[in-house]
XYZ file of C-alpha atoms in Angstrom:
523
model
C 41.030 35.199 -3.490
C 37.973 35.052 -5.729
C 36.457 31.802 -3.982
C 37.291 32.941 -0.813
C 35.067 36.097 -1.334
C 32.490 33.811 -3.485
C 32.720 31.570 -0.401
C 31.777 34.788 2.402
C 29.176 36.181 -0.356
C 27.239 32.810 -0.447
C 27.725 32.663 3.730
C 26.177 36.434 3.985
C 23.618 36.488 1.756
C 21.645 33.454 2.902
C 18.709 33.161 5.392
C 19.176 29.343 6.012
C 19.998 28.719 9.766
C 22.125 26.427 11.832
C 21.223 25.575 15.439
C 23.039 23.172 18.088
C 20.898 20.269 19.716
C 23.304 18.863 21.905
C 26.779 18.050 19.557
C 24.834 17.591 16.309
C 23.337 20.818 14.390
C 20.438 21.241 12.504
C 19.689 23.046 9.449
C 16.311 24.883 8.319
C 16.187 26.881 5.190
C 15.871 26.139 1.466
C 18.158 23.525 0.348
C 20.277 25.605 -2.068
C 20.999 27.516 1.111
C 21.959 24.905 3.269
C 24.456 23.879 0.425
C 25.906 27.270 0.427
C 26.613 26.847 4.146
C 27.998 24.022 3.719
C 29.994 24.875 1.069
C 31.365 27.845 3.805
C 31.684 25.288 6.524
C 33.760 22.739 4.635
C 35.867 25.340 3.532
C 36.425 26.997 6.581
C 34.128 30.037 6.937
C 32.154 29.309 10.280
C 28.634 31.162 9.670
C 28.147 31.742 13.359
C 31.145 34.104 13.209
C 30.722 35.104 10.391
C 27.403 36.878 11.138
C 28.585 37.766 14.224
C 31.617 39.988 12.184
C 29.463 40.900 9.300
C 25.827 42.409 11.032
C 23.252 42.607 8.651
C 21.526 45.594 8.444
C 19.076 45.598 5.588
C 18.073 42.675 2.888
C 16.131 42.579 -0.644
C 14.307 39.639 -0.628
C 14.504 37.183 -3.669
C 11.658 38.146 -6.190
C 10.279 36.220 -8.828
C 10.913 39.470 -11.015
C 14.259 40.278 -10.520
C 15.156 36.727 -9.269
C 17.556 38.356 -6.670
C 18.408 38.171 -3.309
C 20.896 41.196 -1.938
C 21.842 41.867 2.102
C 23.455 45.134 3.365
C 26.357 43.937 6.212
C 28.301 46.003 8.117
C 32.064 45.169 7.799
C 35.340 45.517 9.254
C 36.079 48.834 7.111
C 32.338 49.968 6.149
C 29.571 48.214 4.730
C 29.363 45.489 2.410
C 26.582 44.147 0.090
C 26.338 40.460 -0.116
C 23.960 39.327 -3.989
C 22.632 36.402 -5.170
C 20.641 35.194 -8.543
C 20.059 34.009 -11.846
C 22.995 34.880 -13.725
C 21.258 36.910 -17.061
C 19.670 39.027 -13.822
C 22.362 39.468 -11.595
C 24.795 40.261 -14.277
C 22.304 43.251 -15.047
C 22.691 44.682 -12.067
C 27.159 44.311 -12.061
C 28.950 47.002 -13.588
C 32.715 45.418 -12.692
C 34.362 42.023 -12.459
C 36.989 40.766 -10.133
C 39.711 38.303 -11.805
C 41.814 36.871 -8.415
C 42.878 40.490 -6.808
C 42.058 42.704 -9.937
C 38.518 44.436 -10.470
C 37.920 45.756 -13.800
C 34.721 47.021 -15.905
C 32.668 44.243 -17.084
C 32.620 44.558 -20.525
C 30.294 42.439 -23.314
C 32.655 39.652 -23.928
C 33.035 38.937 -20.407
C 29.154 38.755 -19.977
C 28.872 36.408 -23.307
C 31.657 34.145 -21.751
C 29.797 34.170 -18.558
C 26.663 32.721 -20.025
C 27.807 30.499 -22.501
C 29.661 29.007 -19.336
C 26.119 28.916 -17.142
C 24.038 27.735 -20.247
C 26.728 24.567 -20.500
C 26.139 24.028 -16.830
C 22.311 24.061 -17.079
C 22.469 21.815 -20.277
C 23.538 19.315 -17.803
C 21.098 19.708 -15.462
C 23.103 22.042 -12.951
C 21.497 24.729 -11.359
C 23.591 28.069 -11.454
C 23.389 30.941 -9.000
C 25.492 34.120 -9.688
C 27.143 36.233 -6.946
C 28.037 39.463 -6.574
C 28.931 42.033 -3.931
C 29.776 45.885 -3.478
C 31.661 47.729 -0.589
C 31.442 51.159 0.014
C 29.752 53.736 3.466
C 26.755 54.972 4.327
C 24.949 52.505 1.318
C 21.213 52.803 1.359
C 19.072 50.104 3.040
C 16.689 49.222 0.475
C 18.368 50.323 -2.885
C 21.944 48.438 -2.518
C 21.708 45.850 -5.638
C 22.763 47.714 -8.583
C 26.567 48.558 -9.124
C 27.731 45.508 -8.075
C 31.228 43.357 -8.798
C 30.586 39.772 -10.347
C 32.462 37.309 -8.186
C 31.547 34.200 -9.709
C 29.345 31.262 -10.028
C 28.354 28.095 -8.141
C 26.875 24.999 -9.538
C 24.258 23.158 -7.169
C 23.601 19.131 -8.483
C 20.264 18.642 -6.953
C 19.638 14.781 -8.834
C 16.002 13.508 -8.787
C 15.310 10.777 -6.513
C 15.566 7.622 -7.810
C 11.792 5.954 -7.369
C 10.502 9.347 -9.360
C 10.449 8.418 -12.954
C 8.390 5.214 -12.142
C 6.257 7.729 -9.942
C 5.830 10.174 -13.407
C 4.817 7.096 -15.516
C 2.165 5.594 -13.095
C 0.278 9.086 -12.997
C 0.847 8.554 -16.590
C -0.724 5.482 -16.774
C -3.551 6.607 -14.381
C -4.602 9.386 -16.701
C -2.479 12.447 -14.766
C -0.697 14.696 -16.776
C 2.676 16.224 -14.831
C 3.977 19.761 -15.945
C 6.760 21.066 -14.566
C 6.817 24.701 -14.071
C 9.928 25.995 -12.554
C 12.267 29.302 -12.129
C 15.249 27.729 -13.221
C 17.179 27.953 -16.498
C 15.064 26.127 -19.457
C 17.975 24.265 -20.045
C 18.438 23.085 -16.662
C 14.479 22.348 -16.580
C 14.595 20.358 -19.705
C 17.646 18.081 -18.354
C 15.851 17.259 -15.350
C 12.278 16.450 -17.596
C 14.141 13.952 -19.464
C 16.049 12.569 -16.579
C 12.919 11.593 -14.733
C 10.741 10.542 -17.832
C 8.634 13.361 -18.082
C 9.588 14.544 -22.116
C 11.320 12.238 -24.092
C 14.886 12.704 -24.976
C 14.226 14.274 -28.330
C 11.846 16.903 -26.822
C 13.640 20.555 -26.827
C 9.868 22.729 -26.506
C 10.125 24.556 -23.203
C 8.197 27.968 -22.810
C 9.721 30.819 -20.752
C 8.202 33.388 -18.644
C 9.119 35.889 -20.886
C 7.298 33.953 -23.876
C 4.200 33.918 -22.100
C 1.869 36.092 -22.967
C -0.285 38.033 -20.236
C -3.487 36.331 -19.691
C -6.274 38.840 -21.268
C -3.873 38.866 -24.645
C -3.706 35.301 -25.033
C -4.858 33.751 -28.203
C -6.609 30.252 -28.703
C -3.108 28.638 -30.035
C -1.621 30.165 -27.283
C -3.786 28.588 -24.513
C -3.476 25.344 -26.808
C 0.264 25.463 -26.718
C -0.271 25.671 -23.007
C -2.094 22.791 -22.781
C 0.508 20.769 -24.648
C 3.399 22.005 -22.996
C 4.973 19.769 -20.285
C 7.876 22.337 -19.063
C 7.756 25.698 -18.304
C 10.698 27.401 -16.697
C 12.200 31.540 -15.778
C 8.412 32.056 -14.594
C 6.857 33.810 -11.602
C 4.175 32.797 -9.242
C 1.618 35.378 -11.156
C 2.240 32.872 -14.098
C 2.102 29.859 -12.157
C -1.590 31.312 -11.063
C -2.053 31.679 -15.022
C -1.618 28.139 -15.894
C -3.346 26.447 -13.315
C -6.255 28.658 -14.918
C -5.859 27.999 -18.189
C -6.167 24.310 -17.010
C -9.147 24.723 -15.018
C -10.965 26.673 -17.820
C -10.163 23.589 -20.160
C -12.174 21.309 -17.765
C -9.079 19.873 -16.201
C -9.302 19.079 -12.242
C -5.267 21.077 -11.224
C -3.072 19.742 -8.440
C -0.449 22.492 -7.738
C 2.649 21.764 -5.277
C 4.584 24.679 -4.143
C 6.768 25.840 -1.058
C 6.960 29.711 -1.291
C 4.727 32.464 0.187
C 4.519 33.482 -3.180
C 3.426 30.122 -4.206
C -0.133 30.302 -2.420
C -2.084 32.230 -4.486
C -1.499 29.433 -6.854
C -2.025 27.353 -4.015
C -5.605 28.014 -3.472
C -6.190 28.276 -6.948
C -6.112 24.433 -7.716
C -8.294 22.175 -7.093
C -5.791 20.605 -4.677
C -3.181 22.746 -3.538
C 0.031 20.871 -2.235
C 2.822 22.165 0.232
C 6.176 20.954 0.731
C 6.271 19.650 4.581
C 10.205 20.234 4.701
C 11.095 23.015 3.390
C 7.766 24.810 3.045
C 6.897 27.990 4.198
C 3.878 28.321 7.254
C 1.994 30.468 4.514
C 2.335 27.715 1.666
C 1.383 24.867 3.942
C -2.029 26.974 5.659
C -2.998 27.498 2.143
C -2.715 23.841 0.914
C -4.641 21.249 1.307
C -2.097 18.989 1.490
C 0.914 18.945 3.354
C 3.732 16.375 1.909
C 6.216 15.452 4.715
C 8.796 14.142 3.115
C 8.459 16.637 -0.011
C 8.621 13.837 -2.099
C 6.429 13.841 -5.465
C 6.009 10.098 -5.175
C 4.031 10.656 -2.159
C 1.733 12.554 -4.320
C 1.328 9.377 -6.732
C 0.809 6.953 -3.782
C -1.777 9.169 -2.369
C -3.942 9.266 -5.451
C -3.254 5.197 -5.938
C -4.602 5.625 -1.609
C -7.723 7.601 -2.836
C -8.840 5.747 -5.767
C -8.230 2.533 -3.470
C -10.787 4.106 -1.107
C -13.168 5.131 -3.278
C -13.155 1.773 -4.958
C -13.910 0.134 -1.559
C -16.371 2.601 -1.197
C -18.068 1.874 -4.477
C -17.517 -2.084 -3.129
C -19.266 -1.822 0.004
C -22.588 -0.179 -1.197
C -22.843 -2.418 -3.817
C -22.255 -5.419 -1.949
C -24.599 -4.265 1.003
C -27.339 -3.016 -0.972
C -27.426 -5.770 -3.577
C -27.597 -8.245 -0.844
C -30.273 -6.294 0.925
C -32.349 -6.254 -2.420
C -31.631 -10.056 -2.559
C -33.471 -10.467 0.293
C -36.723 -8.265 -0.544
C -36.517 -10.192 -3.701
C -36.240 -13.964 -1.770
C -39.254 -13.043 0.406
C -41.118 -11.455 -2.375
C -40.918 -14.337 -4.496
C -41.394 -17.213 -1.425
C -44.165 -15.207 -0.607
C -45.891 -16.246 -3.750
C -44.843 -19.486 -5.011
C -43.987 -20.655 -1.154
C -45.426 -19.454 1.765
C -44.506 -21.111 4.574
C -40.853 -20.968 3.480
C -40.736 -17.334 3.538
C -37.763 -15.775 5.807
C -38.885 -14.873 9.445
C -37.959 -11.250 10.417
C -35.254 -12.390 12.973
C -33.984 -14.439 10.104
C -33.944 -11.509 7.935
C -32.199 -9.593 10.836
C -29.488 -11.826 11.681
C -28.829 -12.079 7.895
C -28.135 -7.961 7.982
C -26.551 -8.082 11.081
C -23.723 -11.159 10.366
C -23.921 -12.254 7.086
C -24.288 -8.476 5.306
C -22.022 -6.944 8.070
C -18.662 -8.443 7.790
C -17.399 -8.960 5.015
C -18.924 -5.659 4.025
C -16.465 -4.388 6.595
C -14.091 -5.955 5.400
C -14.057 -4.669 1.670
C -13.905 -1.270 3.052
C -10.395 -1.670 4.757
C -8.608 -3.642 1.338
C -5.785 -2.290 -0.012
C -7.151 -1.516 -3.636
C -6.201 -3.583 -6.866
C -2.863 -3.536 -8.822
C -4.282 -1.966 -11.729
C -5.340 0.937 -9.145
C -3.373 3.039 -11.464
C -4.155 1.931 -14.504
C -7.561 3.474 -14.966
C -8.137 6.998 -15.926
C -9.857 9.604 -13.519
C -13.189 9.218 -12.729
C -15.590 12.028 -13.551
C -16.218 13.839 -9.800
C -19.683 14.796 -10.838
C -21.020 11.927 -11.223
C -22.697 9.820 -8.642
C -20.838 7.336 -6.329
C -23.267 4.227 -8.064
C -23.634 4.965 -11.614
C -26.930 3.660 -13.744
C -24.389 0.706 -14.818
C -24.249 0.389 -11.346
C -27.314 -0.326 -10.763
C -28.328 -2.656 -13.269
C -25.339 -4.963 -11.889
C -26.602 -4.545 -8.299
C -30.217 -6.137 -9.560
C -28.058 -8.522 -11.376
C -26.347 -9.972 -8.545
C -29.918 -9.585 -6.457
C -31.756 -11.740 -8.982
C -28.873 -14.117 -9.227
C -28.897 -14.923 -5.302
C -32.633 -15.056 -5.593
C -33.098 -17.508 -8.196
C -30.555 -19.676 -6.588
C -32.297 -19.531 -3.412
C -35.861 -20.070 -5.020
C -33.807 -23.354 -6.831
C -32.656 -24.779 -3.860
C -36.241 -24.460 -1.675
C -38.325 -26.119 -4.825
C -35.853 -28.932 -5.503
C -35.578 -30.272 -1.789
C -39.363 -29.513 -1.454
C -39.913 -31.948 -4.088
C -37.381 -34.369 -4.277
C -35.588 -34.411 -0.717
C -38.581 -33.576 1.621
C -41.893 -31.504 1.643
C -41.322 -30.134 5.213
C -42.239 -26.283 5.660
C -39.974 -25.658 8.021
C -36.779 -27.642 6.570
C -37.694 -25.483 3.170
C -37.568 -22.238 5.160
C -34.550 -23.489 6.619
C -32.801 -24.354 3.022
C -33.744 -20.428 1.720
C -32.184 -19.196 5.034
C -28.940 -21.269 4.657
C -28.537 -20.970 0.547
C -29.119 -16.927 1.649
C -26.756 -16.693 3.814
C -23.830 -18.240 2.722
C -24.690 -16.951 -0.854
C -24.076 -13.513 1.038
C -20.743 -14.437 2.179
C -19.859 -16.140 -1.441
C -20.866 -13.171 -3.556
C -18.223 -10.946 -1.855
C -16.089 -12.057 -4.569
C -17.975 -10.990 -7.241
C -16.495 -7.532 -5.792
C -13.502 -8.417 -7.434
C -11.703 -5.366 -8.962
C -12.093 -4.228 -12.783
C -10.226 -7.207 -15.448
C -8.774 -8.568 -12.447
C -8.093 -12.490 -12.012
C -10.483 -14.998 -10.968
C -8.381 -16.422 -8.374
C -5.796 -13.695 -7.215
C -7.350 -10.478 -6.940
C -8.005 -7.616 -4.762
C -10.848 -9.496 -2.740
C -9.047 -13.258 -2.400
C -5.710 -11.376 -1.223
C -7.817 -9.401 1.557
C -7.044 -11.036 4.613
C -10.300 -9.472 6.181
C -12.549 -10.926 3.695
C -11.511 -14.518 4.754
C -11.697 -13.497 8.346
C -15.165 -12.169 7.615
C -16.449 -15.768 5.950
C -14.672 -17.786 8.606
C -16.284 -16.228 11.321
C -19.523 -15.713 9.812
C -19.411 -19.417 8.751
C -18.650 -20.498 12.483
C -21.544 -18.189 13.585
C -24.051 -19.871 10.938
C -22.789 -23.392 12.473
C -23.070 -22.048 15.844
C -26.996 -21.326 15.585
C -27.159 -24.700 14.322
C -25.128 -26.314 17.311
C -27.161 -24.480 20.104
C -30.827 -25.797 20.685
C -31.496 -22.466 22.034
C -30.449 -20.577 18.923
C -32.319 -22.288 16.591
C -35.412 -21.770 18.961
C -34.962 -18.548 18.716
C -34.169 -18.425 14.751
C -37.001 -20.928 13.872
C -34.113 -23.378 12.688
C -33.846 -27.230 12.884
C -31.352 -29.551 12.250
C -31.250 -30.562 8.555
C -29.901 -33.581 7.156
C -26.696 -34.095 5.552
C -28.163 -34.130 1.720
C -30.244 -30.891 2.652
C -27.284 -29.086 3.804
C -25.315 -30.026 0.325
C -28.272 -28.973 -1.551
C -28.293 -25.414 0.348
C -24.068 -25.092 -0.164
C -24.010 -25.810 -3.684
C -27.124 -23.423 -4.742
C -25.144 -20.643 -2.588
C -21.999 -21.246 -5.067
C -24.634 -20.615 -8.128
C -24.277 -17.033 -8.008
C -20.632 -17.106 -7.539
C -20.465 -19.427 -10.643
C -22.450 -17.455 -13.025
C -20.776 -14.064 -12.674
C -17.377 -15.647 -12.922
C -18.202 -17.778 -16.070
C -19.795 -14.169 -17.489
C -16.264 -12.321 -16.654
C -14.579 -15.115 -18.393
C -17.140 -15.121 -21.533
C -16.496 -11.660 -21.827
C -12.957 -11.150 -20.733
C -14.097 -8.129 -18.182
C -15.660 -7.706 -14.800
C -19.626 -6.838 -15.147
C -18.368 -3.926 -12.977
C -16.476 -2.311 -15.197
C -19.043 0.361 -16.923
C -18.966 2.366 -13.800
């Protein structure tokens, strides 16, 4: 008789919903509700006739304070309130207990067996919800929990996905630290933290809401225990707000998930507030700036491995574009002195920035990022895009190309042939495929020389082929090189101009392996 009534209770007091589309249904609600219904179902309480019998007619909603959810019904002989909650707080509110058909006062020992039974439950990671109900006439419609009869309890299972732990240690590894801050029991909180890797198995520090102190009385070893603290549980949204505060004020950059209404002033809070797409509220998700739609939290760590991937190719592109523009004011600069009449023409110049520049520049910006994405900490967001560091490697790489360039003009000037035009020729060629070379140098941070980011871009080798077919093409078509100021060049001379353009390549991978990092790696 006692499940059967724990059964309706759960059934009644629940605002999850069930709709047909066509012979399947559909659930929406919060997923503790959903069990609960089907928990009903399975055991034969339909919930379309059962709200049909019992109408409601007035409803508490949960609060983080009270952690309570009541519902006023009428019933077949009166009125009948339907409660839900965290068993210490619903147990405050019961004044009998019902044992099969019996109802009798609740009495201390029956509380102290009730909880010792909930805490062994939460100890093992169950979530516990206590239920309790009251039937009477003429009840009021806002004032109905209190005097209630403790039904029972029901246990809800809810294990973590599988993938999550690996998810918790790669924001580990990238520099994230994950709190948990929860309403359930600490005990039930601090199962589920060691289940998924987040505290390890010796760990048994969780603060409560009710330890918490209120923000404008909290000491400095207070805030510090904060900031050490990986699981809080039993606290409200206010202190939700609190914490994501306290981490701001520390200098800390706070991404907050959440799913309730009362969840959004925490929401907008953090830096980046993030909604559950499932089983979110419309408040929660207009307040966030991101929406998961799967509500899964290794979504969160694959978008942060997606946005330092971005930025990275980002960071990729502008350095490969503007070091190879600089290589070019550096080439004509230098020709321009020492040889003349080998200088780069301006369509030369422009085809260079408009084939050789252009493509696989493009084609950095759409890689998928390096392994070791998520093995670097956060980057500071204040500072520039192109650090000083930055810099210094961009006139690195300029000076590079340009020497090699300069290399290959003097040596076939004087010991292939003395021909203006073939030397203007050899600083065009040795330019331009020194472009397309030196978009390995882009290689990711203490990556490998061979299999990186940049050699397992599939772009990047579309860019060379079909910039290298383009630089044969000119060479092919007599009107081309008219228009380029080009010539045909003899075998040797073309050798000459191939191997200079690997120089560049050469050095900066012998100076990664002399020093066992990437020369981009002081960003």
């Amino acid at each position: 008789e006692n499940f059967e009534k724990l059964k309706l209770i759960g059934a009644l007091c629940n605002n999850a919903t069930v709709e047909k589309e066509g012979d399947a249904t559909k659930e929406k609600g919060d997923p503790i509700e959903i069990a609960l219904i089907h928990l009903s179902n399975a055991e034969g309480v339909v919930l379309i006739d059962v709200k049909k019998q019992y109408e409601r007619i007035g409803e508490v909603p949960f609060n983080s304070d009270t952690k309570i959810m009541g519902t006023l019904h009428k019933a077949p002989n009166g009125q009948l309130v339907a409660a839900k909650g965290s068993v210490e707080d619903l147990l405050a509110t019961c004044s009998k207990i019902q044992f099969g058909a019996n109802i009798k006062d609740i009495n201390e020992a029956d509380k102290k067996n009730i909880l010792a039974a909930s805490e062994k439950m939460a100890a093992d990671g169950i979530r516990v919800l206590a239920f309790g109900y009251k039937e009477g006439n003429d009840l009021p419609k806002d004032d109905f929990v209190k005097e209630l009869v403790f039904i029972g309890m029901i246990g809800f299972l809810d294990p973590p996905r599988l993938d999550i732990k690996d998810a918790i240690s790669s924001c580990r590894n990238a520099g994230i630290k994950v709190v948990m801050i929860t309403g359930d029991h600490p005990l039930t909180a601090l199962n589920i933290a060691k289940k998924v890797g987040l505290v390890d198995e010796a760990e048994q520090h969780v603060i409560t809401g009710k330890d918490l102190p209120a923000m404008d009385a909290l000491s400095a070893d207070w805030k510090e225990k904060i900031l050490t603290t990986a699981v809080f549980a039993r606290t409200t949204p206010k202190q939700k707000l609190d914490i994501a505060d306290i981490y701001q004020k520390a200098g800390n950059i706070v991404a907050m998930t959440g799913d309730g209404v009362n969840d959004a002033p925490a929401l907008k809070k953090a830096d980046v507030g993030i909604a559950m797409g499932l089983r979110g509220t419309q408040v929660a998700k207009e307040t966030a700036s991101i929406v998961l739609k799967d509500d899964s939290f290794t979504s969160i760590a694959e978008a942060v491995a997606h946005g330092r991937a971005i930025f990275q190719n980002i960071q990729k592109f502008v350095i490969y574009l503007v070091s190879c523009n600089l290589s070019e004011i550096f080439v004509v600069t230098v020709l321009g002195f020492i040889a003349p009449a080998a200088t780069l023409l301006p369509l030369q110049i422009l085809f260079l920035n408009m084939v050789t520049d252009v493509f696989p520049a493009l084609a950095l910006g759409v890689g998928k990022g390096a392994e070791t994405v998520m093995d670097q900490p956060p980057r500071d967001p204040k500072k520039a895009i192109i650090s000083n560091k930055n810099w210094q490697v961009i006139v690195i790489y300029a000076v590079t190309i340009t020497l090699a360039v300069v290399a290959a003009v003097m040596y076939c000037k004087q010991t292939i042939v003395s021909n203006d035009k073939v030397a203007n020729n050899v600083a065009f060629v040795t330019l331009a495929f020194a472009q397309l070379f030196h978009v390995f140098n882009m290689a990711a941070v203490n990556s490998k020389i061979l299999v990186n980011d940049i050699t397992k871009n599939k772009f990047v080798w579309l860019a060379i082929v079909i910039c290298s077919g383009i630089m044969v093409l000119i060479y092919v078509l007599p009107q081309m090189r008219l228009v380029l100021g080009l010539q045909v060049l003899p075998t040797n001379v073309w050798l000459v101009a191939l191997l200079a353009s690997l120089l560049p390549l050469v050095v900066v991978q012998l100076y990664k392996i002399s020093k066992g990092k990437s020369v981009l790696e002081k960003q």
